[in-house]
JSON list of C-alpha atoms in Angstrom, two decimals:
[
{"chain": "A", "resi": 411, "resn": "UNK", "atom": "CA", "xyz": [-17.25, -12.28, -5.19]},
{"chain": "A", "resi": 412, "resn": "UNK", "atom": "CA", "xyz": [-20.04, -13.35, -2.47]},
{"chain": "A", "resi": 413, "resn": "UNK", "atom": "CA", "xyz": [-17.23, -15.04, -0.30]},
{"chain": "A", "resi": 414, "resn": "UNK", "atom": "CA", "xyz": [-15.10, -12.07, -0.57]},
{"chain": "A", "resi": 415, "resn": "UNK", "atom": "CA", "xyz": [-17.03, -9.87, 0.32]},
{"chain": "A", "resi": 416, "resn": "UNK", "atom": "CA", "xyz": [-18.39, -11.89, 3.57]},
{"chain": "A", "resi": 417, "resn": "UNK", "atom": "CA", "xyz": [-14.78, -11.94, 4.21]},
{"chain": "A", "resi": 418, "resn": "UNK", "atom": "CA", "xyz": [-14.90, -8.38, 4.58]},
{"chain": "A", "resi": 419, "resn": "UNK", "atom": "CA", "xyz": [-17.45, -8.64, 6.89]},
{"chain": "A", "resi": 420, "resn": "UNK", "atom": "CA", "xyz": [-15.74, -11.16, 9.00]},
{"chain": "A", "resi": 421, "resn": "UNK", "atom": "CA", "xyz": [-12.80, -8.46, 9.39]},
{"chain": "A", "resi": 422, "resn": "UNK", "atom": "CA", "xyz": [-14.73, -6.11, 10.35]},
{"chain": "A", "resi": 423, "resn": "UNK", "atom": "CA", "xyz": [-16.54, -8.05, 13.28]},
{"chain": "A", "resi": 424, "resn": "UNK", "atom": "CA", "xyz": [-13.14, -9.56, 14.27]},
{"chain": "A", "resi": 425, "resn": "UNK", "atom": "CA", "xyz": [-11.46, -5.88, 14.07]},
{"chain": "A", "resi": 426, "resn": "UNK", "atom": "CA", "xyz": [-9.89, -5.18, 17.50]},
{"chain": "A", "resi": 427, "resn": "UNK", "atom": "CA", "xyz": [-8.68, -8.44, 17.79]},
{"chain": "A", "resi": 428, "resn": "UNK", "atom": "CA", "xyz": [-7.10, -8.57, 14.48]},
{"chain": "A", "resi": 429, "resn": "UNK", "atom": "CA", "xyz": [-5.39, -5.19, 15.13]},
{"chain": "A", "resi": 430, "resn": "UNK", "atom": "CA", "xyz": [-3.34, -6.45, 18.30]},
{"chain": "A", "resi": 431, "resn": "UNK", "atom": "CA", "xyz": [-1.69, -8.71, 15.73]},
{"chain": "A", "resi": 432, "resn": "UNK", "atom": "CA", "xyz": [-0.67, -5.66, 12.98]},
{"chain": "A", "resi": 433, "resn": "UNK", "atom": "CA", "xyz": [2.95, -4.80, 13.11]},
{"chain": "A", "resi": 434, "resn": "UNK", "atom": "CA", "xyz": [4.89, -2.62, 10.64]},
{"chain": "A", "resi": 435, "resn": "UNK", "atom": "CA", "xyz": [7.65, -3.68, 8.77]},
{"chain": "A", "resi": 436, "resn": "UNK", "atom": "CA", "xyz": [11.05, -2.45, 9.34]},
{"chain": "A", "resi": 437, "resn": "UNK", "atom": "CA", "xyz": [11.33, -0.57, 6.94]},
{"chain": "A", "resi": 438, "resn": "UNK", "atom": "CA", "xyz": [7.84, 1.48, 7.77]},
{"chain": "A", "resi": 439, "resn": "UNK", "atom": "CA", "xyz": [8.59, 1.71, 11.53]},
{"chain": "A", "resi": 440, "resn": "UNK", "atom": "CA", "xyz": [8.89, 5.53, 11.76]},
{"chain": "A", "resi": 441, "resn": "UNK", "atom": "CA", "xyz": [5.54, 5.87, 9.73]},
{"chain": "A", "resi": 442, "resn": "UNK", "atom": "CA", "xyz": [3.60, 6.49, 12.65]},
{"chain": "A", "resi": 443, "resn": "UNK", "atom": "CA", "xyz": [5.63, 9.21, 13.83]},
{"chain": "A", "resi": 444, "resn": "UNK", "atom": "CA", "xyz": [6.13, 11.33, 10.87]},
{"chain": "A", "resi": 445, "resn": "UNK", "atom": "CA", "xyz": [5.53, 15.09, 12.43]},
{"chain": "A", "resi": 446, "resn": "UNK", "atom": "CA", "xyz": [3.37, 16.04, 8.88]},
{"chain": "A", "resi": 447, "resn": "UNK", "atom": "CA", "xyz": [0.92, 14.99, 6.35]},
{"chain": "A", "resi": 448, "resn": "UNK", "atom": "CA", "xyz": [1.76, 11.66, 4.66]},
{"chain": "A", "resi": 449, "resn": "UNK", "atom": "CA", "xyz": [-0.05, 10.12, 1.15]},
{"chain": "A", "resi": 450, "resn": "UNK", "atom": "CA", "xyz": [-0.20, 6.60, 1.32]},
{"chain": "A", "resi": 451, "resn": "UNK", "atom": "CA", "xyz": [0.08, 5.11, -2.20]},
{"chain": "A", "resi": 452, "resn": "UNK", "atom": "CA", "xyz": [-1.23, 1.28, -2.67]},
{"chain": "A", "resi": 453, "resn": "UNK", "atom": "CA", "xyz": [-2.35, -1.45, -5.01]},
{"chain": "A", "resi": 454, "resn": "UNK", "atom": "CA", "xyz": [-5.59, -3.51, -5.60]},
{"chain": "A", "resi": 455, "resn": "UNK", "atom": "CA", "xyz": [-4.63, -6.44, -3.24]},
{"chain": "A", "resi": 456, "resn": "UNK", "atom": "CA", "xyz": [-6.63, -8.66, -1.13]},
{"chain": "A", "resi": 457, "resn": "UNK", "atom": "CA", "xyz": [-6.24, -7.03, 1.90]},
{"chain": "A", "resi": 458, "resn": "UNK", "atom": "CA", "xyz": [-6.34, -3.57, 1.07]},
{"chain": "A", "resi": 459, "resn": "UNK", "atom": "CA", "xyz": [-9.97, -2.97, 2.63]},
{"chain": "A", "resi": 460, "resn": "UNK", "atom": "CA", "xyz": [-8.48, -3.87, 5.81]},
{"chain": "A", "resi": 461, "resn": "UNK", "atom": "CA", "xyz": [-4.86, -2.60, 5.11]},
{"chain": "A", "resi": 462, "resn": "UNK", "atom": "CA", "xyz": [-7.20, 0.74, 5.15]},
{"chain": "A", "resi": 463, "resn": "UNK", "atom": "CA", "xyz": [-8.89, 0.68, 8.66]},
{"chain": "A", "resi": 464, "resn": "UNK", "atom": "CA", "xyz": [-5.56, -0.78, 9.96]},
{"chain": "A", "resi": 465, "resn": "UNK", "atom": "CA", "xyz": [-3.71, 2.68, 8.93]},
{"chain": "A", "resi": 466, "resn": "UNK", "atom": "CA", "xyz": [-6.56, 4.75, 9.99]},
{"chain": "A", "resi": 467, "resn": "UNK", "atom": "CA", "xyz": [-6.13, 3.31, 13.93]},
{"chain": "A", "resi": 468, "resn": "UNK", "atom": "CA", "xyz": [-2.28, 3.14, 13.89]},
{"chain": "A", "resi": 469, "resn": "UNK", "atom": "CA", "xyz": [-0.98, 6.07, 11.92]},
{"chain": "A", "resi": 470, "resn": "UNK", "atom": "CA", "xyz": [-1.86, 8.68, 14.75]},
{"chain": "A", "resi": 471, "resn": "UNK", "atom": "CA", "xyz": [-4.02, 10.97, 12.44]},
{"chain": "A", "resi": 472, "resn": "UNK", "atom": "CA", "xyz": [-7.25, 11.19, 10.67]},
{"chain": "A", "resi": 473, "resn": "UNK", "atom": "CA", "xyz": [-6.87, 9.01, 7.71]},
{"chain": "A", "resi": 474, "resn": "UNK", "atom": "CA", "xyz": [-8.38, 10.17, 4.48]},
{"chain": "A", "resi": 475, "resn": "UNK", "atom": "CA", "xyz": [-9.07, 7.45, 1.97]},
{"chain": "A", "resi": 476, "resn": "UNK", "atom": "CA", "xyz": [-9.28, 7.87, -2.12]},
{"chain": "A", "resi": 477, "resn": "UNK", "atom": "CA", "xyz": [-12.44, 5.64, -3.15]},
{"chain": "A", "resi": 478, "resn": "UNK", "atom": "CA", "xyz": [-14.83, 5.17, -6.00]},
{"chain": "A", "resi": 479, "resn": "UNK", "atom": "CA", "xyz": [-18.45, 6.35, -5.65]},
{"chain": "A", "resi": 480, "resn": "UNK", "atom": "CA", "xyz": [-19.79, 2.67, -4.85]},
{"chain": "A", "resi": 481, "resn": "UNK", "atom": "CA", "xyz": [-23.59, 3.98, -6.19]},
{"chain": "A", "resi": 482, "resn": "UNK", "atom": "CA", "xyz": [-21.51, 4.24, -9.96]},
{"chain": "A", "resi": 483, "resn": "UNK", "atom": "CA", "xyz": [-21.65, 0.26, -9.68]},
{"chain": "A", "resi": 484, "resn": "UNK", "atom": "CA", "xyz": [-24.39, -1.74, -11.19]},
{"chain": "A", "resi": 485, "resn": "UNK", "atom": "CA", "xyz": [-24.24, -3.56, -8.18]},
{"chain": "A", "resi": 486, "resn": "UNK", "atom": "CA", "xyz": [-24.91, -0.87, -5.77]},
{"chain": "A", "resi": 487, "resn": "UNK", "atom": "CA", "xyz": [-28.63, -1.73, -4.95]},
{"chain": "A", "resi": 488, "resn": "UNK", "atom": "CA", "xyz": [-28.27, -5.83, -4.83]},
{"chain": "A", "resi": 489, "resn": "UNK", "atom": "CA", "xyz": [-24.80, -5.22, -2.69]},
{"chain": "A", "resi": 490, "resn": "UNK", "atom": "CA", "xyz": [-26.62, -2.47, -0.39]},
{"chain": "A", "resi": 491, "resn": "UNK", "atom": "CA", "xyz": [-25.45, -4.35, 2.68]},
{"chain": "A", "resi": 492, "resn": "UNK", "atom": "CA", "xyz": [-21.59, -4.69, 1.65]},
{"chain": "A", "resi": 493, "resn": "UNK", "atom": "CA", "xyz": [-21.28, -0.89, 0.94]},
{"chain": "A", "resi": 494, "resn": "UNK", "atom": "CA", "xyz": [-22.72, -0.24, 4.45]},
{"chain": "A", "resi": 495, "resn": "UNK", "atom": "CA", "xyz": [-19.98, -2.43, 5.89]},
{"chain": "A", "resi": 496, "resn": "UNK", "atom": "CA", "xyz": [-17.42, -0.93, 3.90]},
{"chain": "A", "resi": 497, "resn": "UNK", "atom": "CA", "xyz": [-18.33, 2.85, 3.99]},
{"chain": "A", "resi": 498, "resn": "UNK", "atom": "CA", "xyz": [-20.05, 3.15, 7.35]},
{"chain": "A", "resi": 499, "resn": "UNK", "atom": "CA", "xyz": [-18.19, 1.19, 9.76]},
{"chain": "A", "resi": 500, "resn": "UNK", "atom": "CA", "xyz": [-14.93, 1.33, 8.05]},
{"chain": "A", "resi": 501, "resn": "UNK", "atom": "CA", "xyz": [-15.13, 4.76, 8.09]},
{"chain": "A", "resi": 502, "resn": "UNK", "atom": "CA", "xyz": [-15.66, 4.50, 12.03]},
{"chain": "A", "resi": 503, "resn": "UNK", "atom": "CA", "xyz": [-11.64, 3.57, 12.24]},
{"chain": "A", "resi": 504, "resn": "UNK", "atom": "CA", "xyz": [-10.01, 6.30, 10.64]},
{"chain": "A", "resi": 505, "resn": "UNK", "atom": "CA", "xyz": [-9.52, 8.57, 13.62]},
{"chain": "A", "resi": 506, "resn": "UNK", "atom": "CA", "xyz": [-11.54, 11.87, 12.31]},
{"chain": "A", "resi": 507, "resn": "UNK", "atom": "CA", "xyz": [-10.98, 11.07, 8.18]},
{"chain": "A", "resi": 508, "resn": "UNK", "atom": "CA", "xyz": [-13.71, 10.01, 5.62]},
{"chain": "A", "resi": 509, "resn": "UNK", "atom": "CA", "xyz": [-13.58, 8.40, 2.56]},
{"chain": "A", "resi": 510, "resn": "UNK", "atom": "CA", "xyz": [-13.28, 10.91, -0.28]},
{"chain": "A", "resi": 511, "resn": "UNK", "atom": "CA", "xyz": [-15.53, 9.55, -3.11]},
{"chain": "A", "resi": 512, "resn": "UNK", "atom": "CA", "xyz": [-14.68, 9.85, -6.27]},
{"chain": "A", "resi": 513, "resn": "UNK", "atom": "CA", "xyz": [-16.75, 10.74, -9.53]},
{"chain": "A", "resi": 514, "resn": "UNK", "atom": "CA", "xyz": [-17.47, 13.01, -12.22]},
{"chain": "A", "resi": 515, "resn": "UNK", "atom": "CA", "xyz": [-17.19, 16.41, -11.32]},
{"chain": "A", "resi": 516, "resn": "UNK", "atom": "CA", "xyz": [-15.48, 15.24, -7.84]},
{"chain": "A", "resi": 517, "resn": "UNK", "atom": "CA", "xyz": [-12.54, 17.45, -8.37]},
{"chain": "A", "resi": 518, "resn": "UNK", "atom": "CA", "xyz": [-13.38, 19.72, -5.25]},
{"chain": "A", "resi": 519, "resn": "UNK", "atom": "CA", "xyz": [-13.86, 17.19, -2.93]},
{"chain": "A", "resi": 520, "resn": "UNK", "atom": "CA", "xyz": [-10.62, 15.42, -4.21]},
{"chain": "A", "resi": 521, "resn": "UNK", "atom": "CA", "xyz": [-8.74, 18.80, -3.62]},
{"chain": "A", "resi": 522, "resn": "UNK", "atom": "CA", "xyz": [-10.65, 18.74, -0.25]},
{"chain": "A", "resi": 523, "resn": "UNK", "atom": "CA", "xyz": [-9.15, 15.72, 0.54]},
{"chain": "A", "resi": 524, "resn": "UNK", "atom": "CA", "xyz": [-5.48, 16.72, -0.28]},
{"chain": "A", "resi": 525, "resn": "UNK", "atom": "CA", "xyz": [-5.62, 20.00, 1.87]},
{"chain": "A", "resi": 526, "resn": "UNK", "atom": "CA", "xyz": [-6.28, 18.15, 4.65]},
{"chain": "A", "resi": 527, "resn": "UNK", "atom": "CA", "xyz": [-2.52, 16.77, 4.54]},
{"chain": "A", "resi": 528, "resn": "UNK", "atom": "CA", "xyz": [-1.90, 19.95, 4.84]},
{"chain": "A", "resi": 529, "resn": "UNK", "atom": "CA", "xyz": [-4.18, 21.45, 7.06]},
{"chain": "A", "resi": 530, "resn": "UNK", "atom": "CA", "xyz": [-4.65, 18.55, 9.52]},
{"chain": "A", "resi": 531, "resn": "UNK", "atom": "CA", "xyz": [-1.41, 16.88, 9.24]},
{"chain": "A", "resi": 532, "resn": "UNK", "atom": "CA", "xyz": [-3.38, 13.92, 7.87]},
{"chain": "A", "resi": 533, "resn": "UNK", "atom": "CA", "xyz": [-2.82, 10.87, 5.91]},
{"chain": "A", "resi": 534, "resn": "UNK", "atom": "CA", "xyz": [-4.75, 10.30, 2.31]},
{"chain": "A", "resi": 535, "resn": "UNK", "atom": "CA", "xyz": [-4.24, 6.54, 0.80]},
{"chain": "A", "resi": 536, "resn": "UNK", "atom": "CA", "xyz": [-4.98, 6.09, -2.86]},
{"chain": "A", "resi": 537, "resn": "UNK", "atom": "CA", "xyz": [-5.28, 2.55, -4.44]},
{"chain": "A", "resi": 538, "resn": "UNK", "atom": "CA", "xyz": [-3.22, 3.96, -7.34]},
{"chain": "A", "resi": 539, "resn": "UNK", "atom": "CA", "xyz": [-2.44, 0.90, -9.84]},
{"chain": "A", "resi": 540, "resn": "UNK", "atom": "CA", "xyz": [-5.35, 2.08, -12.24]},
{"chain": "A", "resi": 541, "resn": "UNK", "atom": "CA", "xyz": [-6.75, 5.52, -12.43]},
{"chain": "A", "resi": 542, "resn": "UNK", "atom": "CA", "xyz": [-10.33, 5.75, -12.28]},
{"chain": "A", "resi": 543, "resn": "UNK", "atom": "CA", "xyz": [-12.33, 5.66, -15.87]},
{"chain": "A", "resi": 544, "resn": "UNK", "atom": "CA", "xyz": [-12.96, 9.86, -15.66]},
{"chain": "A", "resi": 545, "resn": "UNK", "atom": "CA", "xyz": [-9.51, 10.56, -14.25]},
{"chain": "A", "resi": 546, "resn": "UNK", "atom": "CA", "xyz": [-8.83, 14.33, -15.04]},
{"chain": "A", "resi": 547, "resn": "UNK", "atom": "CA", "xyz": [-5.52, 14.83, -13.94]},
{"chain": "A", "resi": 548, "resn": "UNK", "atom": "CA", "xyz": [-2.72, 14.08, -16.46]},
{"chain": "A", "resi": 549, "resn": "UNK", "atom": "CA", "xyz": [-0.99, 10.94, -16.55]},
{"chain": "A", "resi": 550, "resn": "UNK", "atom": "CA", "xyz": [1.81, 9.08, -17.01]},
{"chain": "A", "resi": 551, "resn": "UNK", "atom": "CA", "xyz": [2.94, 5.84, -19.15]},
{"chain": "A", "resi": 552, "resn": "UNK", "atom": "CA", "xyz": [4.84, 3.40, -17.84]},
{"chain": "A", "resi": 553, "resn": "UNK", "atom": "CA", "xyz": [5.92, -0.30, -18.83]},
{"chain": "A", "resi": 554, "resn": "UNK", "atom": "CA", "xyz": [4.06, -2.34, -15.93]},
{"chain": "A", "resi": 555, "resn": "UNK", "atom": "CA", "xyz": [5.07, -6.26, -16.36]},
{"chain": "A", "resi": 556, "resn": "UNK", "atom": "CA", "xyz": [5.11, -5.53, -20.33]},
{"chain": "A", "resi": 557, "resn": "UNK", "atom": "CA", "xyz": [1.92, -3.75, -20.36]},
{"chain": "A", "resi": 558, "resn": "UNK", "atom": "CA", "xyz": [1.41, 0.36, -20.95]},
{"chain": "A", "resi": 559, "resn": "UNK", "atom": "CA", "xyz": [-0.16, 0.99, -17.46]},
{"chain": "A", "resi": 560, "resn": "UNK", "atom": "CA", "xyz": [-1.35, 4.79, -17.80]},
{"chain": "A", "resi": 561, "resn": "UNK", "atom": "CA", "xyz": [-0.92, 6.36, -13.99]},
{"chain": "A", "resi": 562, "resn": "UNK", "atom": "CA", "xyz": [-2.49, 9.27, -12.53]},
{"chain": "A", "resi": 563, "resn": "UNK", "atom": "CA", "xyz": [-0.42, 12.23, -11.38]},
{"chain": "A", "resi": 564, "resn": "UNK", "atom": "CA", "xyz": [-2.25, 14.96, -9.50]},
{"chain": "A", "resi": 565, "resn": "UNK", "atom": "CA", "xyz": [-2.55, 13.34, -5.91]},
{"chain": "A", "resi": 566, "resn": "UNK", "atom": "CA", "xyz": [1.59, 12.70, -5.93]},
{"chain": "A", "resi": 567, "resn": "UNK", "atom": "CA", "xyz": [2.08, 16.07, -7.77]},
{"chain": "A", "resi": 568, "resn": "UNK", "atom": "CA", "xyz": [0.69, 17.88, -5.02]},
{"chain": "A", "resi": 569, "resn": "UNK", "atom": "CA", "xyz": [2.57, 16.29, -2.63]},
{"chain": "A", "resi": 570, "resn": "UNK", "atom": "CA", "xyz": [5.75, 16.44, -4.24]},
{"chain": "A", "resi": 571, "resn": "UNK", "atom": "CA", "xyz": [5.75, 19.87, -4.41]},
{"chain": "A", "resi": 572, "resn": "UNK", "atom": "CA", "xyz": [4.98, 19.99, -0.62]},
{"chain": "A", "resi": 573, "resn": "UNK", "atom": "CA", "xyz": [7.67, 17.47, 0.33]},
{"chain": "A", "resi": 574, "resn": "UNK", "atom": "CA", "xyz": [4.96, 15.52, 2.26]},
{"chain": "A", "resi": 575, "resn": "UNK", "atom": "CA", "xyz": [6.35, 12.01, 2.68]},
{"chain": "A", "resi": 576, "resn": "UNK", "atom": "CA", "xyz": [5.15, 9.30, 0.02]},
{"chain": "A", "resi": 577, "resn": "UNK", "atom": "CA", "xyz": [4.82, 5.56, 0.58]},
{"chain": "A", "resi": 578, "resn": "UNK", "atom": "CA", "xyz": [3.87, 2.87, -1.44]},
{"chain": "A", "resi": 579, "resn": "UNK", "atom": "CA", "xyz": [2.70, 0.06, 1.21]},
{"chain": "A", "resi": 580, "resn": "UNK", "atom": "CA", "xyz": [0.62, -3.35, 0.84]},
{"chain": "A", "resi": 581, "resn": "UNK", "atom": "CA", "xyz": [-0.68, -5.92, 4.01]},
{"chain": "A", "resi": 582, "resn": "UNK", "atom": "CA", "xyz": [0.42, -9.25, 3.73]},
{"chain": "A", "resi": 583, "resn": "UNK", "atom": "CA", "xyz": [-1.13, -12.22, 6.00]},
{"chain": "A", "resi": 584, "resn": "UNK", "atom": "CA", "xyz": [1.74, -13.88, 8.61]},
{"chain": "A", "resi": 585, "resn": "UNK", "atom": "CA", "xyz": [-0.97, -16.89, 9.61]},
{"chain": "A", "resi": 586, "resn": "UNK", "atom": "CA", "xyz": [-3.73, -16.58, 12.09]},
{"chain": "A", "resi": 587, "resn": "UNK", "atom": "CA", "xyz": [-4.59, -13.12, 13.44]},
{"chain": "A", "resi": 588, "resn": "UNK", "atom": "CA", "xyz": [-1.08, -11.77, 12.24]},
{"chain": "A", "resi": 589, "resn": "UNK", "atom": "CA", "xyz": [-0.67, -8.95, 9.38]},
{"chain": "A", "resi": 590, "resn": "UNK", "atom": "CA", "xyz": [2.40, -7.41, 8.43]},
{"chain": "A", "resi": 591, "resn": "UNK", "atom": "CA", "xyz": [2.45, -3.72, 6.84]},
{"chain": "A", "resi": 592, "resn": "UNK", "atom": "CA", "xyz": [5.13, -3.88, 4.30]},
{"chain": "A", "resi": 593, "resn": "UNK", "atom": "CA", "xyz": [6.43, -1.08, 2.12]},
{"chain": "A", "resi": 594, "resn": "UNK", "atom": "CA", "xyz": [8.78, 1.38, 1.70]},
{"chain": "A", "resi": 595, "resn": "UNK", "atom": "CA", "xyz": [9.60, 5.66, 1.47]},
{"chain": "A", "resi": 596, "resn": "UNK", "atom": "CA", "xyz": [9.69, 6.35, -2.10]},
{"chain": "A", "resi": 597, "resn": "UNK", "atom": "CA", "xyz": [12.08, 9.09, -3.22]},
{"chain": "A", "resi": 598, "resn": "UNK", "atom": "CA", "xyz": [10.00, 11.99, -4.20]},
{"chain": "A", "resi": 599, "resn": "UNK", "atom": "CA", "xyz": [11.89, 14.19, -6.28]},
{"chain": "A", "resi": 600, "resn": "UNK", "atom": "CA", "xyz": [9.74, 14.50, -9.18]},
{"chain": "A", "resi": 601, "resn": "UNK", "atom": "CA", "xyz": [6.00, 12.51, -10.22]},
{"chain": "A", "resi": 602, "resn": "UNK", "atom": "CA", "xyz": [7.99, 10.03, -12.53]},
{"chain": "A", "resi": 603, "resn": "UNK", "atom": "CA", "xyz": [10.42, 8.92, -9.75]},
{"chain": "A", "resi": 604, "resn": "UNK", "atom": "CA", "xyz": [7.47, 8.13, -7.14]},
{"chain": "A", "resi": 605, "resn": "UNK", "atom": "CA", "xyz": [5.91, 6.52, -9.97]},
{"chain": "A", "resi": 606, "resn": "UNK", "atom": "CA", "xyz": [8.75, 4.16, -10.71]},
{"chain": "A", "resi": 607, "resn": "UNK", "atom": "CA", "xyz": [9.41, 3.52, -7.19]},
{"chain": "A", "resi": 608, "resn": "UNK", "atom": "CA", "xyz": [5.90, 2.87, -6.96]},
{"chain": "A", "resi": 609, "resn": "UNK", "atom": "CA", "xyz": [5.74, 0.44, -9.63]},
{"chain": "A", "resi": 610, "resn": "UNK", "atom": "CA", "xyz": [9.01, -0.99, -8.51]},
{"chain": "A", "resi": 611, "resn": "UNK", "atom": "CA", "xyz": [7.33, -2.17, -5.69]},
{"chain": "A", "resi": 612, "resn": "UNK", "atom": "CA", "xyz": [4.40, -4.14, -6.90]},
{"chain": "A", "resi": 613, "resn": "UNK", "atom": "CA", "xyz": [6.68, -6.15, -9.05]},
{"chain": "A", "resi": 614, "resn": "UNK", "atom": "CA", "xyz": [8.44, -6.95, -6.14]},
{"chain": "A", "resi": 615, "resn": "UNK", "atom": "CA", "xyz": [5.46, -7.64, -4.15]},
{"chain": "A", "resi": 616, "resn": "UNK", "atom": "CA", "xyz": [4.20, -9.64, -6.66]},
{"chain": "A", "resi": 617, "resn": "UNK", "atom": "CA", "xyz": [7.54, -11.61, -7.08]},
{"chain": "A", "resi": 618, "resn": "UNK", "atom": "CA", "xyz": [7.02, -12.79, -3.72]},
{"chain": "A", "resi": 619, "resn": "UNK", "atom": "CA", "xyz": [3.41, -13.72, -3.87]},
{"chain": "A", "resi": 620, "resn": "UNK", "atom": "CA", "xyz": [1.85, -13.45, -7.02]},
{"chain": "A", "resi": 621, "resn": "UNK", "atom": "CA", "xyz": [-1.79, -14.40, -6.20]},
{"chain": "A", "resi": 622, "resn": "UNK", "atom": "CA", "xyz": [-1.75, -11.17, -3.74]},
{"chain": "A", "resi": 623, "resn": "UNK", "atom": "CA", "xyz": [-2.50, -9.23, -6.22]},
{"chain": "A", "resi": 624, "resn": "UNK", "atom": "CA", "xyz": [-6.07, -8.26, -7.62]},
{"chain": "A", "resi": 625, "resn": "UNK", "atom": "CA", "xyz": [-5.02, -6.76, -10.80]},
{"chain": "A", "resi": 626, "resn": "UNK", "atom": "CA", "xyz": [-4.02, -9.36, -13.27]},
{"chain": "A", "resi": 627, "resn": "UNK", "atom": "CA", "xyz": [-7.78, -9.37, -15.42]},
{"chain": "A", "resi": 628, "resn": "UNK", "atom": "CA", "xyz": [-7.16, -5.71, -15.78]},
{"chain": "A", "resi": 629, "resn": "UNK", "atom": "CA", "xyz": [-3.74, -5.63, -16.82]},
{"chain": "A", "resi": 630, "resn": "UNK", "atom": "CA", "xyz": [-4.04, -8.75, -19.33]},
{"chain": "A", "resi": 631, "resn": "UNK", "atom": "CA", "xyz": [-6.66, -6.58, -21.20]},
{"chain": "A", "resi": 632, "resn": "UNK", "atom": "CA", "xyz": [-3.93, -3.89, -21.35]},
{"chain": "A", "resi": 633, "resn": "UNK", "atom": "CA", "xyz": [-2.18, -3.34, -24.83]},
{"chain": "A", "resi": 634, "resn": "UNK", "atom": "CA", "xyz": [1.78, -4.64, -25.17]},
{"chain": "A", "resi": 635, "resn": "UNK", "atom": "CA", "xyz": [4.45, -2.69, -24.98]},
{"chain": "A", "resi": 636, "resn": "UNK", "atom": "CA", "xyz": [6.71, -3.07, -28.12]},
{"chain": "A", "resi": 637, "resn": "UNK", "atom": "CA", "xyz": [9.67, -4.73, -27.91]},
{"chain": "A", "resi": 638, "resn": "UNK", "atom": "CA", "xyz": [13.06, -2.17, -28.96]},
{"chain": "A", "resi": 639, "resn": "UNK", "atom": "CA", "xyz": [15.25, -4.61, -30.88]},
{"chain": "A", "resi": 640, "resn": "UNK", "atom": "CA", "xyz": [19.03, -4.42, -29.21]},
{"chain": "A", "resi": 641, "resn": "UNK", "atom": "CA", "xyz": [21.48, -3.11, -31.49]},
{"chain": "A", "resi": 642, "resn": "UNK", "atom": "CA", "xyz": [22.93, -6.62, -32.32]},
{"chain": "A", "resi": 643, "resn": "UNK", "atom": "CA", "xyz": [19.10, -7.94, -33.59]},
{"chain": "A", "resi": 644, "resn": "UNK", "atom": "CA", "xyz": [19.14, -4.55, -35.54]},
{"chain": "A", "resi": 645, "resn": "UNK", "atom": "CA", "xyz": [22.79, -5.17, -37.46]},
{"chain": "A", "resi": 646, "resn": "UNK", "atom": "CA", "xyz": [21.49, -8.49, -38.43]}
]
């Protein structure tokens, strides 16, 4: 976790020339032009620290950023140094936002947070593969790899209702100093159809590259879902 998290730090000294080597995929290229407020939907990857402070310079608006309250961590005092990195000069990069911290009884800075894609015309990203252990907005169940993954709902039910623009993005490494932003638009017409499309797209970012992806030990503790038996298994 050590090596990690001096990778962080690495990023973070390296920053501006690491950013002249960030390009968006394709299928993201009008992101940074989007004339509104845009929630930013991603996963616990490798690179989402950085995926983070990449947004926040490129996206042309203050970038708001969905985070737990690092002091809930038993490591908070021995780790001192790493949440400095992380929360004070990360938070230098997102052109006017702040991280929004969450933790019991956070709801009003939370709401806060979302107004501000209203208000500002500003951009909130939520790692969004596991709710937080005191999430208070309802959720939803859905079959993740064969595992009940429960999902929370308020962030994306605000914006649906809002028609603010939802994407569900990750940063993959191209070699050297290069970083693609890969993603797509998700179709927002209700919570479960973001959700799917949101899901959809893990499982194929994880089709590509697997070890990407930071939340295998969480979902292996996660219970089965039961398999239906086809109608042929059932006649037998």
């Amino acid at each position: 976790m050590l090596g990690v998290m001096e990778g962080v730090s690495f990023y973070f000294q390296k920053f501006e020339r690491l950013l002249k080597g960030v390009k968006f995929d394709r299928a993201l290229a009008s992101m940074p032009e989007i004339d509104s407020g845009i929630l930013v939907l991603t996963y616990h990857h490798h690179f989402n620290i950085l995926l983070c402070a990449f947004l926040g310079r490129l996206l042309n608006r203050p970038l708001n950023i969905l985070a737990m309250d690092p002091d809930l961590s038993p490591l908070a005092k021995p780790l001192a140094w790493y949440k400095d990195i992380l929360y004070d000069k990360s938070e230098q990069l997102l052109s006017g936002g702040r991280y929004v911290l969450v933790r019991p009884g956070s709801g009003n800075s939370v709401t806060h947070g979302l107004r501000d894609l209203v208000r500002r015309n500003s951009a909130l990203i939520s790692v969004h593969d596991f709710g937080h252990p005191f999430e208070n907005d309802r959720a939803m169940n859905f079959n993740v790899l064969g595992r009940q993954l429960a999902a929370p709902v308020g962030a994306i039910a605000f914006a649906v209702r809002r028609n603010i623009p939802i994407y569900a993005v990750w940063l993959d490494w191209e070699g050297g100093a290069g970083f693609i932003i890969k993603g797509k638009l998700l179709d927002a017409g209700s919570e479960e159809q973001v959700l799917q499309g949101y899901f959809s797209n893990l499982e194929a970012m994880i089709s590509v590259n697997p070890a990407l992806w930071e939340g295998w030990p969480s979902i292996c503790d996660l219970e089965l879902v039961p398999e239906v038996p086809t109608e042929s298994e059932t006649q037998q």
